[in-house]
PDB file of C-alpha atoms in Angstrom:
ATOM      1  CA  MET A  23       0.000   0.000   0.000  1.00  0.00           C
ATOM      2  CA  GLU A  24       1.346   3.389  -0.971  1.00  0.00           C
ATOM      3  CA  LYS A  25       2.183   5.699   1.938  1.00  0.00           C
ATOM      4  CA  LEU A  26       0.402   9.036   1.563  1.00  0.00           C
ATOM      5  CA  ILE A  27       0.584  12.346   3.418  1.00  0.00           C
ATOM      6  CA  LEU A  28      -2.056  15.083   3.683  1.00  0.00           C
ATOM      7  CA  THR A  29      -0.703  18.635   3.691  1.00  0.00           C
ATOM      8  CA  LYS A  30      -2.560  21.844   4.526  1.00  0.00           C
ATOM      9  CA  THR A  31      -1.664  25.317   3.255  1.00  0.00           C
ATOM     10  CA  ALA A  32      -3.548  28.524   4.095  1.00  0.00           C
ATOM     11  CA  LYS A  33      -4.954  30.510   1.170  1.00  0.00           C
ATOM     12  CA  GLY A  34      -6.861  33.525   2.442  1.00  0.00           C
ATOM     13  CA  LYS A  35      -9.757  32.268   4.559  1.00  0.00           C
ATOM     14  CA  LYS A  36      -9.553  28.795   3.013  1.00  0.00           C
ATOM     15  CA  PHE A  37      -7.042  25.953   3.032  1.00  0.00           C
ATOM     16  CA  ILE A  38      -5.484  23.966   0.214  1.00  0.00           C
ATOM     17  CA  TYR A  39      -5.315  20.254   1.076  1.00  0.00           C
ATOM     18  CA  GLU A  40      -3.012  18.073  -1.006  1.00  0.00           C
ATOM     19  CA  VAL A  41      -2.553  14.311  -0.853  1.00  0.00           C
ATOM     20  CA  LYS A  42       1.068  13.487  -1.699  1.00  0.00           C
ATOM     21  CA  ASN A  43       3.009  10.256  -1.962  1.00  0.00           C
ATOM     22  CA  GLU A  44       6.522   9.740  -0.539  1.00  0.00           C
ATOM     23  CA  THR A  45       8.161  11.279  -3.607  1.00  0.00           C
ATOM     24  CA  GLY A  46       6.054  14.458  -3.320  1.00  0.00           C
ATOM     25  CA  GLU A  47       3.766  13.704  -6.272  1.00  0.00           C
ATOM     26  CA  ILE A  48       0.309  15.216  -5.765  1.00  0.00           C
ATOM     27  CA  LYS A  49      -2.409  12.528  -5.924  1.00  0.00           C
ATOM     28  CA  ALA A  50      -5.421  14.687  -4.991  1.00  0.00           C
ATOM     29  CA  LYS A  51      -6.205  18.299  -4.131  1.00  0.00           C
ATOM     30  CA  ARG A  52      -9.056  20.105  -2.384  1.00  0.00           C
ATOM     31  CA  ILE A  53      -9.748  23.695  -1.368  1.00  0.00           C
ATOM     32  CA  SER A  54     -11.974  24.110   1.680  1.00  0.00           C
ATOM     33  CA  ALA A  55     -12.631  26.405   4.632  1.00  0.00           C
ATOM     34  CA  ARG A  56     -13.081  23.371   6.909  1.00  0.00           C
ATOM     35  CA  ASP A  57     -10.395  21.757   9.049  1.00  0.00           C
ATOM     36  CA  TYR A  58      -9.555  18.177   8.096  1.00  0.00           C
ATOM     37  CA  VAL A  59      -7.164  15.677   9.692  1.00  0.00           C
ATOM     38  CA  ALA A  60      -7.300  12.799   7.169  1.00  0.00           C
ATOM     39  CA  CYS A  61      -8.683  11.678   3.811  1.00  0.00           C
ATOM     40  CA  THR A  62      -8.879   8.640   1.550  1.00  0.00           C
ATOM     41  CA  ALA A  63      -6.119   7.968  -0.965  1.00  0.00           C
ATOM     42  CA  ASP A  64      -8.101   9.399  -3.873  1.00  0.00           C
ATOM     43  CA  GLY A  65      -9.188  12.505  -1.944  1.00  0.00           C
ATOM     44  CA  ASN A  66     -12.917  11.768  -2.268  1.00  0.00           C
ATOM     45  CA  MET A  67     -13.599  11.516   1.458  1.00  0.00           C
ATOM     46  CA  PHE A  68     -12.185  13.927   4.033  1.00  0.00           C
ATOM     47  CA  PHE A  69     -12.446  13.534   7.801  1.00  0.00           C
ATOM     48  CA  GLY A  70     -12.625  16.287  10.418  1.00  0.00           C
ATOM     49  CA  ARG A  71     -11.734  13.842  13.220  1.00  0.00           C
ATOM     50  CA  ARG A  72      -9.809  10.577  13.254  1.00  0.00           C
ATOM     51  CA  ASP A  73     -12.646   8.717  14.970  1.00  0.00           C
ATOM     52  CA  LEU A  74     -14.851   9.303  11.893  1.00  0.00           C
ATOM     53  CA  ILE A  75     -12.672   7.042   9.726  1.00  0.00           C
ATOM     54  CA  GLY A  76     -14.645   3.873   8.970  1.00  0.00           C
ATOM     55  CA  LYS A  77     -17.935   5.426  10.086  1.00  0.00           C
ATOM     56  CA  GLY A  78     -20.878   6.830   8.107  1.00  0.00           C
ATOM     57  CA  GLU A  79     -20.581   6.716   4.329  1.00  0.00           C
ATOM     58  CA  HIS A  80     -16.944   5.602   4.498  1.00  0.00           C
ATOM     59  CA  GLY A  81     -17.910   2.590   6.622  1.00  0.00           C
ATOM     60  CA  ARG A  82     -20.856   1.725   4.366  1.00  0.00           C
ATOM     61  CA  GLN A  83     -18.687   1.779   1.245  1.00  0.00           C
ATOM     62  CA  LEU A  84     -15.976  -0.314   2.902  1.00  0.00           C
ATOM     63  CA  THR A  85     -18.533  -2.939   3.914  1.00  0.00           C
ATOM     64  CA  MET A  86     -20.174  -2.984   0.475  1.00  0.00           C
ATOM     65  CA  TYR A  87     -16.902  -3.323  -1.471  1.00  0.00           C
ATOM     66  CA  ARG A  88     -15.462  -5.920   0.939  1.00  0.00           C
ATOM     67  CA  LYS A  89     -18.579  -8.086   0.457  1.00  0.00           C
ATOM     68  CA  GLY A  90     -18.373  -7.656  -3.324  1.00  0.00           C
ATOM     69  CA  SER A  91     -14.709  -8.626  -3.426  1.00  0.00           C
ATOM     70  CA  VAL A  92     -15.380 -12.036  -1.836  1.00  0.00           C
ATOM     71  CA  ASN A  93     -18.775 -12.831  -3.389  1.00  0.00           C
ATOM     72  CA  SER A  94     -18.194 -15.854  -5.616  1.00  0.00           C
ATOM     73  CA  LYS A  95     -21.399 -15.245  -7.605  1.00  0.00           C
ATOM     74  CA  GLU A  96     -20.101 -12.040  -9.197  1.00  0.00           C
ATOM     75  CA  SER A  97     -17.824 -11.773 -12.205  1.00  0.00           C
ATOM     76  CA  GLU A  98     -14.054 -11.650 -11.835  1.00  0.00           C
ATOM     77  CA  ALA A  99     -13.986  -8.059 -13.175  1.00  0.00           C
ATOM     78  CA  TYR A 100     -16.490  -6.969 -10.532  1.00  0.00           C
ATOM     79  CA  ARG A 101     -14.464  -8.618  -7.753  1.00  0.00           C
ATOM     80  CA  LYS A 102     -11.278  -6.926  -8.977  1.00  0.00           C
ATOM     81  CA  SER A 103     -12.970  -3.517  -9.088  1.00  0.00           C
ATOM     82  CA  CYS A 104     -14.239  -4.064  -5.525  1.00  0.00           C
ATOM     83  CA  LEU A 105     -10.738  -4.972  -4.343  1.00  0.00           C
ATOM     84  CA  ALA A 106      -9.347  -1.810  -5.951  1.00  0.00           C
ATOM     85  CA  ALA A 107     -12.034   0.298  -4.250  1.00  0.00           C
ATOM     86  CA  VAL A 108     -11.255  -1.287  -0.866  1.00  0.00           C
ATOM     87  CA  ARG A 109      -7.557  -0.495  -1.295  1.00  0.00           C
ATOM     88  CA  VAL A 110      -8.371   3.162  -1.977  1.00  0.00           C
ATOM     89  CA  LEU A 111     -10.806   3.400   0.935  1.00  0.00           C
ATOM     90  CA  GLU A 112      -8.431   1.697   3.370  1.00  0.00           C
ATOM     91  CA  ASN A 113      -5.398   3.792   2.404  1.00  0.00           C
ATOM     92  CA  ILE A 114      -5.766   6.899   4.574  1.00  0.00           C
ATOM     93  CA  ALA A 115      -3.594  10.005   4.283  1.00  0.00           C
ATOM     94  CA  TYR A 116      -3.116  11.755   7.628  1.00  0.00           C
ATOM     95  CA  LEU A 117      -2.431  15.451   8.062  1.00  0.00           C
ATOM     96  CA  VAL A 118       1.199  16.419   8.628  1.00  0.00           C
ATOM     97  CA  GLU A 119       1.739  19.955   9.851  1.00  0.00           C
TER      98      GLU A 119
END
């Protein structure tokens, strides 16, 4: 699993959040006035507190894709896409200040 870091830079009244890998390559970017402490690898889900990781919509998607990745009735392509989604949802980038 790729190690990712979430960075936060002030821009006026808002913040620029960037998800970077170990080499500094930007994987995702978001501009928001909210304070975040973590996000998923693809930058689709941001968390204001660490205890929210795996809860709410993030938890529902994890459960759904984990079930789909082991369901033997589905096609191999569907199982592979579920596994890829689980990897993205499980790989969390934490804020480094």
